[in-house]
mmCIF file of C-alpha atoms in Angstrom:
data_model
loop_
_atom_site.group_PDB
_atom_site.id
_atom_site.type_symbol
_atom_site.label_atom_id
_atom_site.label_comp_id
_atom_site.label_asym_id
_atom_site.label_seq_id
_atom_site.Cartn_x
_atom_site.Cartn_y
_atom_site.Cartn_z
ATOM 1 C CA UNK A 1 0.000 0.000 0.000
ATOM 2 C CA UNK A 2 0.945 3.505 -0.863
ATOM 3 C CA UNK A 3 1.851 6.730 1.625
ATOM 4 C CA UNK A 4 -1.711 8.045 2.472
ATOM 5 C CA UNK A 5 -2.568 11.459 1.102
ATOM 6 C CA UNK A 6 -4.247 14.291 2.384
ATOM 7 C CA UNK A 7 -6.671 16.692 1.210
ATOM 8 C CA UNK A 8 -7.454 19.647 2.521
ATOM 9 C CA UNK A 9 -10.574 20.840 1.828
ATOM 10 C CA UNK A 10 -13.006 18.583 0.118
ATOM 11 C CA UNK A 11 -15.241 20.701 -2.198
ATOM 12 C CA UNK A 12 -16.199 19.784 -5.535
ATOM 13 C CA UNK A 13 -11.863 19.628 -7.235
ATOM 14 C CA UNK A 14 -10.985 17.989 -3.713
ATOM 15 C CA UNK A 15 -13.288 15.416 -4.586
ATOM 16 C CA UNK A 16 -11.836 14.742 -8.014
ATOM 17 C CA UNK A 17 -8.175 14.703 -6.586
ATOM 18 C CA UNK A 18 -9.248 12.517 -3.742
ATOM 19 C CA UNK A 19 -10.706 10.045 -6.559
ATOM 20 C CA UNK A 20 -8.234 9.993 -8.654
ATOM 21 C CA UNK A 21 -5.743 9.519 -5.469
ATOM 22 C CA UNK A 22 -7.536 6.383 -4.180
ATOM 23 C CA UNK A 23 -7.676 5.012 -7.815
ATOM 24 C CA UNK A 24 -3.824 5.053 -7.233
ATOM 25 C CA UNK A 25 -3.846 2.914 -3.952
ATOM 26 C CA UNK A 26 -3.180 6.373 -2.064
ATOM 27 C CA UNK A 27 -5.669 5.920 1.191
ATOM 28 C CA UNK A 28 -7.078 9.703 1.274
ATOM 29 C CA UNK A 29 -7.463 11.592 4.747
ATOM 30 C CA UNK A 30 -9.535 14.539 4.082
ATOM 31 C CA UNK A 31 -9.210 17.595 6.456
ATOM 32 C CA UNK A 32 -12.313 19.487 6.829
ATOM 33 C CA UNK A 33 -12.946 22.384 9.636
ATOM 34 C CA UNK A 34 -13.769 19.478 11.783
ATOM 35 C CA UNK A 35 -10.567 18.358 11.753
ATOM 36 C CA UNK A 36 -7.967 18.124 14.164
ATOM 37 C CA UNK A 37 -4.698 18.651 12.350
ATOM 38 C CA UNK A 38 -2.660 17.941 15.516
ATOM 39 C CA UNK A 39 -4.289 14.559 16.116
ATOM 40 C CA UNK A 40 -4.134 13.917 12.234
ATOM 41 C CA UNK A 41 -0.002 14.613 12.212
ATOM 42 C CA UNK A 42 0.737 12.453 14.698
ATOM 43 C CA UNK A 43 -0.802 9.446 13.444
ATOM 44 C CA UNK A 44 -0.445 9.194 9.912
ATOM 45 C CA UNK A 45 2.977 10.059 7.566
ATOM 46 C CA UNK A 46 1.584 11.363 4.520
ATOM 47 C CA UNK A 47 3.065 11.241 0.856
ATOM 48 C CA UNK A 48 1.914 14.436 0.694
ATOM 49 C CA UNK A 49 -0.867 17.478 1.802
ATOM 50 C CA UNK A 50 -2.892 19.059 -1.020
ATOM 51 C CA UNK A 51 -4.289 22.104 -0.685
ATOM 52 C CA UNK A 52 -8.155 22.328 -2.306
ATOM 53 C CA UNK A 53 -9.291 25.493 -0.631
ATOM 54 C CA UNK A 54 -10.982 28.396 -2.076
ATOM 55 C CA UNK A 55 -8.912 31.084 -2.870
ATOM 56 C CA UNK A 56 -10.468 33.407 -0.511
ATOM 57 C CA UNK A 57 -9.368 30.798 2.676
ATOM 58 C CA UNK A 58 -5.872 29.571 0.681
ATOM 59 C CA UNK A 59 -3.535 32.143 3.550
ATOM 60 C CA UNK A 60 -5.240 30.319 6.212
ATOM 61 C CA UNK A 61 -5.356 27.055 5.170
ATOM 62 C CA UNK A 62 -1.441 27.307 4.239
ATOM 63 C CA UNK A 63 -0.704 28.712 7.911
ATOM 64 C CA UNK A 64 -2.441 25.709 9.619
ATOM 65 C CA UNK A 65 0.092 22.870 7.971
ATOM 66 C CA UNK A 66 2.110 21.621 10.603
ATOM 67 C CA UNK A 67 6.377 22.274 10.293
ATOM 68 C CA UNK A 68 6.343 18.524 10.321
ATOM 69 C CA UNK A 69 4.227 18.296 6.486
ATOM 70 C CA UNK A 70 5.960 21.462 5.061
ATOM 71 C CA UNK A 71 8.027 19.765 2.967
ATOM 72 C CA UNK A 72 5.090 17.771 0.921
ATOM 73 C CA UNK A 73 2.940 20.809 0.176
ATOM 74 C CA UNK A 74 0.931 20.783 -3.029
ATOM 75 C CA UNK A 75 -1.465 23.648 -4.251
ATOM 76 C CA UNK A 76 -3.841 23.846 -6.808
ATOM 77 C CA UNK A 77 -5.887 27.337 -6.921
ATOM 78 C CA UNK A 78 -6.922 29.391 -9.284
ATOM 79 C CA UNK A 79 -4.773 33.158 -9.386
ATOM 80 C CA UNK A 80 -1.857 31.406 -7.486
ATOM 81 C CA UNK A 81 1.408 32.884 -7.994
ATOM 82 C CA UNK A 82 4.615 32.414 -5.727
ATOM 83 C CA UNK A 83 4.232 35.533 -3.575
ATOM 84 C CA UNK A 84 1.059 33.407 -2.124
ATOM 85 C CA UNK A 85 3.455 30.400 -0.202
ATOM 86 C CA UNK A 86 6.756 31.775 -0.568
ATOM 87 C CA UNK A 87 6.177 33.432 3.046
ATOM 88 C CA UNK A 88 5.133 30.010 4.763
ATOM 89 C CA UNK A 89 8.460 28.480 4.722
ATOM 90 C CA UNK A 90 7.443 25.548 2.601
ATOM 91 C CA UNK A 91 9.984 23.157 1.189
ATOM 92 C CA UNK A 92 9.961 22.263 -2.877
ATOM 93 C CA UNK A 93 6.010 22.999 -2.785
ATOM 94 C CA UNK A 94 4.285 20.837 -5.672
ATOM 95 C CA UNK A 95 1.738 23.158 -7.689
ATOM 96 C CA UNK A 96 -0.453 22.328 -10.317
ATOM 97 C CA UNK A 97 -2.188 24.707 -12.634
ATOM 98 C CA UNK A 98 -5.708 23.140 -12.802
ATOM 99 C CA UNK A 99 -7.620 22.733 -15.666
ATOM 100 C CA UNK A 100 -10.787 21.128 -15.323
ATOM 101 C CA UNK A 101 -13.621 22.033 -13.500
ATOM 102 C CA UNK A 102 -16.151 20.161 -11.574
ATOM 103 C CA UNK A 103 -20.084 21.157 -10.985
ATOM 104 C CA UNK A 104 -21.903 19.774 -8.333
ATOM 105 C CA UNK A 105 -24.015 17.640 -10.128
ATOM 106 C CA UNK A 106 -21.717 16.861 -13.471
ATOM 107 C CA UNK A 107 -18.795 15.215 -14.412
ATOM 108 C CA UNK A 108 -15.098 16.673 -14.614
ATOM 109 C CA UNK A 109 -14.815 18.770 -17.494
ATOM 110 C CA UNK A 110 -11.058 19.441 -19.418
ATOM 111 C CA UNK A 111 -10.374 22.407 -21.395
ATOM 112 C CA UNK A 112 -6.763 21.654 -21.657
ATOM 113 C CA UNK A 113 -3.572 18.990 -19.922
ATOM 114 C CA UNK A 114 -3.226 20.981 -16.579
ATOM 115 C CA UNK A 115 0.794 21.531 -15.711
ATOM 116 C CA UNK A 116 2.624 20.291 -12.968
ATOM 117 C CA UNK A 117 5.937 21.346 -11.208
ATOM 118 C CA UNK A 118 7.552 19.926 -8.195
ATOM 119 C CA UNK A 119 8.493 17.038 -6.366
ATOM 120 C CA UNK A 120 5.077 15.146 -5.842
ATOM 121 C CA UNK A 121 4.056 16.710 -9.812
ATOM 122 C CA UNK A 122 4.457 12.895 -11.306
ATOM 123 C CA UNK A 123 1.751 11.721 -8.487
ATOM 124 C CA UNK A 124 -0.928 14.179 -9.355
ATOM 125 C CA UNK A 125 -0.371 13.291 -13.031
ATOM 126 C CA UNK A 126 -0.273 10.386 -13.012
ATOM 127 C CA UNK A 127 -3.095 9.842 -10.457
ATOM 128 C CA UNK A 128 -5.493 12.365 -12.470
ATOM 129 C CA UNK A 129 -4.937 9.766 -15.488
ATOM 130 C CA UNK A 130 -6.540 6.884 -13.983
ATOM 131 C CA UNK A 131 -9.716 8.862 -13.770
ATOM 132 C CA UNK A 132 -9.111 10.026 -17.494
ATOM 133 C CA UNK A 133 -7.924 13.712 -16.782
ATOM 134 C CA UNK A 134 -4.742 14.436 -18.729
ATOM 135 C CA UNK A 135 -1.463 16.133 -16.549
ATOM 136 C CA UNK A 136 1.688 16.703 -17.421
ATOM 137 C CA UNK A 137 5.333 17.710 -15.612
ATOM 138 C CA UNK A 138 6.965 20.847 -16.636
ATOM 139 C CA UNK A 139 10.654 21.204 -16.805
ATOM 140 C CA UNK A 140 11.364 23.577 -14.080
ATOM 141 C CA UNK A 141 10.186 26.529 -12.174
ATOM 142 C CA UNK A 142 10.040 29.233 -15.227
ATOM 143 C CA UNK A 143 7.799 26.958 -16.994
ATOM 144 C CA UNK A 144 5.820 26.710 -13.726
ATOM 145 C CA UNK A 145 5.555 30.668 -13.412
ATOM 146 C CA UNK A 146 4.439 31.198 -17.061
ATOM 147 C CA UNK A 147 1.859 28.341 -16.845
ATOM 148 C CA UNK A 148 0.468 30.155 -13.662
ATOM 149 C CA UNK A 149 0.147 33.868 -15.490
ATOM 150 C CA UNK A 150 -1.462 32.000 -18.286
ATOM 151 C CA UNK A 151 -4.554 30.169 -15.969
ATOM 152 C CA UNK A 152 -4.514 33.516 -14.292
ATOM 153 C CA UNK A 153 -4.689 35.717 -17.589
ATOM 154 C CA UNK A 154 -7.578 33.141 -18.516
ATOM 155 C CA UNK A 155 -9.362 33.243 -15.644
ATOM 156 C CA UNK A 156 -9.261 37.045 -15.111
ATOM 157 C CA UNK A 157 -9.360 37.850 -18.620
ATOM 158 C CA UNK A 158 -12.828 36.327 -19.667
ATOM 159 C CA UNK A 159 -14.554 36.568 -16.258
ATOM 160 C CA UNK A 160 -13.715 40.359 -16.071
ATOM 161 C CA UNK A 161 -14.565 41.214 -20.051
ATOM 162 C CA UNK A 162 -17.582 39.206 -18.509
ATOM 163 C CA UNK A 163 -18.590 42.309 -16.645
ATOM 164 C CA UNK A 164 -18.382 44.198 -19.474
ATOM 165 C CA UNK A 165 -22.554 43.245 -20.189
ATOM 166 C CA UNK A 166 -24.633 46.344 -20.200
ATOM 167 C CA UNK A 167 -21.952 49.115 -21.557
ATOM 168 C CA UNK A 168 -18.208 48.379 -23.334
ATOM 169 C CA UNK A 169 -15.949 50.126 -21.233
ATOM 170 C CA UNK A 170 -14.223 50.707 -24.835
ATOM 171 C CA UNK A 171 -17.299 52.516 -26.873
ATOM 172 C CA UNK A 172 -18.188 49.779 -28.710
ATOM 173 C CA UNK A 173 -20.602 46.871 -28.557
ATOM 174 C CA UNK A 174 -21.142 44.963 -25.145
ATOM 175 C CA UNK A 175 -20.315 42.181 -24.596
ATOM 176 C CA UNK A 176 -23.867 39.688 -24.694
ATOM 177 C CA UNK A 177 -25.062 38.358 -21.061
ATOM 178 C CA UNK A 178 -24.354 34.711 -21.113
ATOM 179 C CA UNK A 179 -21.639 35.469 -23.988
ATOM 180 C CA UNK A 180 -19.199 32.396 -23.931
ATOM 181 C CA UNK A 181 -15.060 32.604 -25.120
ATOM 182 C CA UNK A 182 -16.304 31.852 -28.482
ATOM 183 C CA UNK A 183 -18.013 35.179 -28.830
ATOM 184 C CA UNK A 184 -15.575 37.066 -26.604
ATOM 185 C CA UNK A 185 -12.671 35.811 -29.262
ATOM 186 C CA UNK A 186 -14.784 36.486 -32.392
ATOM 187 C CA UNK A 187 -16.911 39.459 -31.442
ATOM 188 C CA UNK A 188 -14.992 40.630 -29.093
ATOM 189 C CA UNK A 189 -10.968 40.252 -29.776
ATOM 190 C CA UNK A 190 -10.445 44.421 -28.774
ATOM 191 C CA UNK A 191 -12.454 43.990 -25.586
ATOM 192 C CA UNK A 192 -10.434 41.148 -24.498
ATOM 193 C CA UNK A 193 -7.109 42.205 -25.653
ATOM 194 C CA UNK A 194 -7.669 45.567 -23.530
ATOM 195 C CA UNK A 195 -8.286 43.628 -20.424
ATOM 196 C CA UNK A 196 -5.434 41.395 -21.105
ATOM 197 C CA UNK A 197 -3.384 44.433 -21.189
ATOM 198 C CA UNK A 198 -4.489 45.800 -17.898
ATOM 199 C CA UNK A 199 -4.068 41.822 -15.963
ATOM 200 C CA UNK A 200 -0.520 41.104 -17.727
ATOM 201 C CA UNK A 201 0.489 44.239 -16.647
ATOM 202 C CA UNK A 202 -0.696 43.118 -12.895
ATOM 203 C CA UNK A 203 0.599 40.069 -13.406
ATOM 204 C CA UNK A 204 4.369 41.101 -14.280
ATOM 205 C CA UNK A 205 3.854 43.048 -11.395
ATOM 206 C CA UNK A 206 3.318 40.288 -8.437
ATOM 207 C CA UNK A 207 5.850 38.163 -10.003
ATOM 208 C CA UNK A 208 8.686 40.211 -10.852
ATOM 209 C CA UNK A 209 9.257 38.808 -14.299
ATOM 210 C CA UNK A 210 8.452 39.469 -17.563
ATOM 211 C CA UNK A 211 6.404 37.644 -19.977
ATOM 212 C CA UNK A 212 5.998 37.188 -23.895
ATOM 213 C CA UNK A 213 2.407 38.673 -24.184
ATOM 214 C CA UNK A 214 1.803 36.940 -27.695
ATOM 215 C CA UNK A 215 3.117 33.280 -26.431
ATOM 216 C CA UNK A 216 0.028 33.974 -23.546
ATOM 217 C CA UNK A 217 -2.399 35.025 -25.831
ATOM 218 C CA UNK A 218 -1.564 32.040 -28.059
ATOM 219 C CA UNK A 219 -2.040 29.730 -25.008
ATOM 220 C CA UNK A 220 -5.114 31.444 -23.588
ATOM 221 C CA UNK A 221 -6.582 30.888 -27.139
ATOM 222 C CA UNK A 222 -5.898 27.227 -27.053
ATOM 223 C CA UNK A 223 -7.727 26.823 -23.771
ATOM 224 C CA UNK A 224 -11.009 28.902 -25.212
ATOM 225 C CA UNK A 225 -10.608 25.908 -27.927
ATOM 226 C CA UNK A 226 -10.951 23.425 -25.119
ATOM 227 C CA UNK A 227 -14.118 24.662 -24.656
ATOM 228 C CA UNK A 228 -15.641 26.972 -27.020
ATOM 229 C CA UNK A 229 -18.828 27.579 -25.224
ATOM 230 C CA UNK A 230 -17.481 28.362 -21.697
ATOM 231 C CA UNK A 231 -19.172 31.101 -20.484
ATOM 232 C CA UNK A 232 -17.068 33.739 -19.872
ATOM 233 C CA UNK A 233 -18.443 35.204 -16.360
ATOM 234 C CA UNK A 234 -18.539 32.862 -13.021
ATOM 235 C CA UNK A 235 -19.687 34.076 -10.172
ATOM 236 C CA UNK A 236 -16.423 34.755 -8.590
ATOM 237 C CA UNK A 237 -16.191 37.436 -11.314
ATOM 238 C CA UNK A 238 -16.944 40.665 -9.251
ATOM 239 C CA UNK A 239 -14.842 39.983 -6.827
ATOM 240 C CA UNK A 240 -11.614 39.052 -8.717
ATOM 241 C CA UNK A 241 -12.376 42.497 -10.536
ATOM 242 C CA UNK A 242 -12.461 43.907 -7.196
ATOM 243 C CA UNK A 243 -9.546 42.324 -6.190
ATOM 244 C CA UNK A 244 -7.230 43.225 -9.221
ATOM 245 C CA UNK A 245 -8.551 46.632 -8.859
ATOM 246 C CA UNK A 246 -6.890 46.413 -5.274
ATOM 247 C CA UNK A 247 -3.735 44.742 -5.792
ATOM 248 C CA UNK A 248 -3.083 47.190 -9.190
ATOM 249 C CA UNK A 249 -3.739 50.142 -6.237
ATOM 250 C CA UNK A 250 -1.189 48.414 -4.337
ATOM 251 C CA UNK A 251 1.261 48.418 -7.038
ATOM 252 C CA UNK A 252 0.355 52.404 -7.961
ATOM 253 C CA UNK A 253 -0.667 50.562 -11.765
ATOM 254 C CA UNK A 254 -2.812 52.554 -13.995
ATOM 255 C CA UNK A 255 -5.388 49.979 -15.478
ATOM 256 C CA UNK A 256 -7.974 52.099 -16.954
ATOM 257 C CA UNK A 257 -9.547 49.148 -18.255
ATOM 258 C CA UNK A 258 -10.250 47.449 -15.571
ATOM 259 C CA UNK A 259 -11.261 50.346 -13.751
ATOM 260 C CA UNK A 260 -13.789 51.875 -16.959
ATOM 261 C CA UNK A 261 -15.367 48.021 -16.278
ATOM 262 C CA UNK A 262 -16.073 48.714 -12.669
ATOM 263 C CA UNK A 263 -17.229 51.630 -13.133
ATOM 264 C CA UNK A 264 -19.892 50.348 -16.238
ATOM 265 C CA UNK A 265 -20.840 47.486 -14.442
#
């Protein structure tokens, strides 16, 4: 039998992982608010922890992993960049830039193969296959950090241009409610490039780096092919407008986009 795994937080991707885990011999122990993480640590020696959390609880959750399982840490959220864990101390962290979603109610859906770096990558991957969900190992950290700003300039991207429903921020046509990446690509390429603009511009900003803007729109237009009729605004949409507004205040960044958006919507 394998090293047990633990998940913590069991929503709808916990789930999935904790599948796909067990489906590898991996006995799963979730940890849910319930939980006593103390009592937990000292009887079981886990392969490794993975982090399922909501964004909004992902500072939190990191803080409450024992010293004793920092150096197994995996994480998995959406908008996750290094400045998020590199101030918990963790050794080698494992992150993987997810791909699929999961609906209460339906069954895993894959836009694209979601990327994996660090040293439990090959055990997500190759867990997520038995349960059909393609994953794949990136060469090092770089390739880690662009595949990162890419979910993230996906995510932000169409959920923010999203907003856009009742008045274009950029004098032209809005955006349709319900509109999906299909129409925001085809109808829409100016709206989205603008907001791209404004989050790449965050992005190079929380990072540090630099990035090759047409690689990222090439690989955000490969996801929208994974699923042409994704609709383009969740419900988490408001809020990570809100939040880029904040960070981009943070950083004293002028993203009159994003800002034009908020004000329209």
């Amino acid at each position: 039998m394998k090293k047990p795994i633990v998940v913590l937080g069991i929503g709808e991707l916990g789930s999935v992982f904790a599948r796909a885990f067990l489906k590898n011999n991996h006995a799963v122990y979730p940890i849910t608010r319930s939980t006593d993480i103390n009592e937990l640590k000292a009887s079981i020696d886990p392969e490794l922890i993975l982090v399922c959390t909501a964004e909004s609880d992902l500072q939190s959750a990191l803080s409450s992993i024992p010293s004793e399982w920092k150096d197994r840490v995996a994480m998995m959220q959406n908008e996750l960049l290094p400045r998020d864990w590199e101030t918990h101390n963790f050794t080698n962290p494992t992150v993987i830039s997810v791909w699929f979603e999961k609906k209460k109610g339906m069954d895993s859906k894959v836009l694209i193969s979601s990327p994996a770096f660090g040293p439990k990558a090959q055990t997500l991957a190759d867990s997520l296959a038995l349960i059909d969900i393609p994953a794949h190992v990136v060469a090092n950290k770089d390739e880690l950090l662009f595949e990162l700003v890419l979910k993230n300039l996906y995510i932000l991207t169409t959920n923010i241009a999203g907003l856009a429903i009742h008045s274009s921020p950029l004098g032209g046509v809005a955006i349709e409610s319900g509109a999906n990446v299909n129409d925001l690509r085809n109808n829409h390429l100016q709206l989205m490039r603008e907001v791209s603009i404004d989050i790449l511009k965050l992005q190079t900003a929380l990072t540090g780096k630099t990035f090759d803007d047409e690689a990222l729109e090439q690989g955000m237009i490969e996801a929208f092919e994974g699923d042409l009729e994704h609709g383009c605004m969740g419900r988490s949409a408001p809020a990570r407008l809100n939040r880029a507004l904040q960070l981009a205040q943070e950083f004293n960044l002028e993203v009159s986009t994003l800002q034009k958006i908020k004000d329209n919507s």
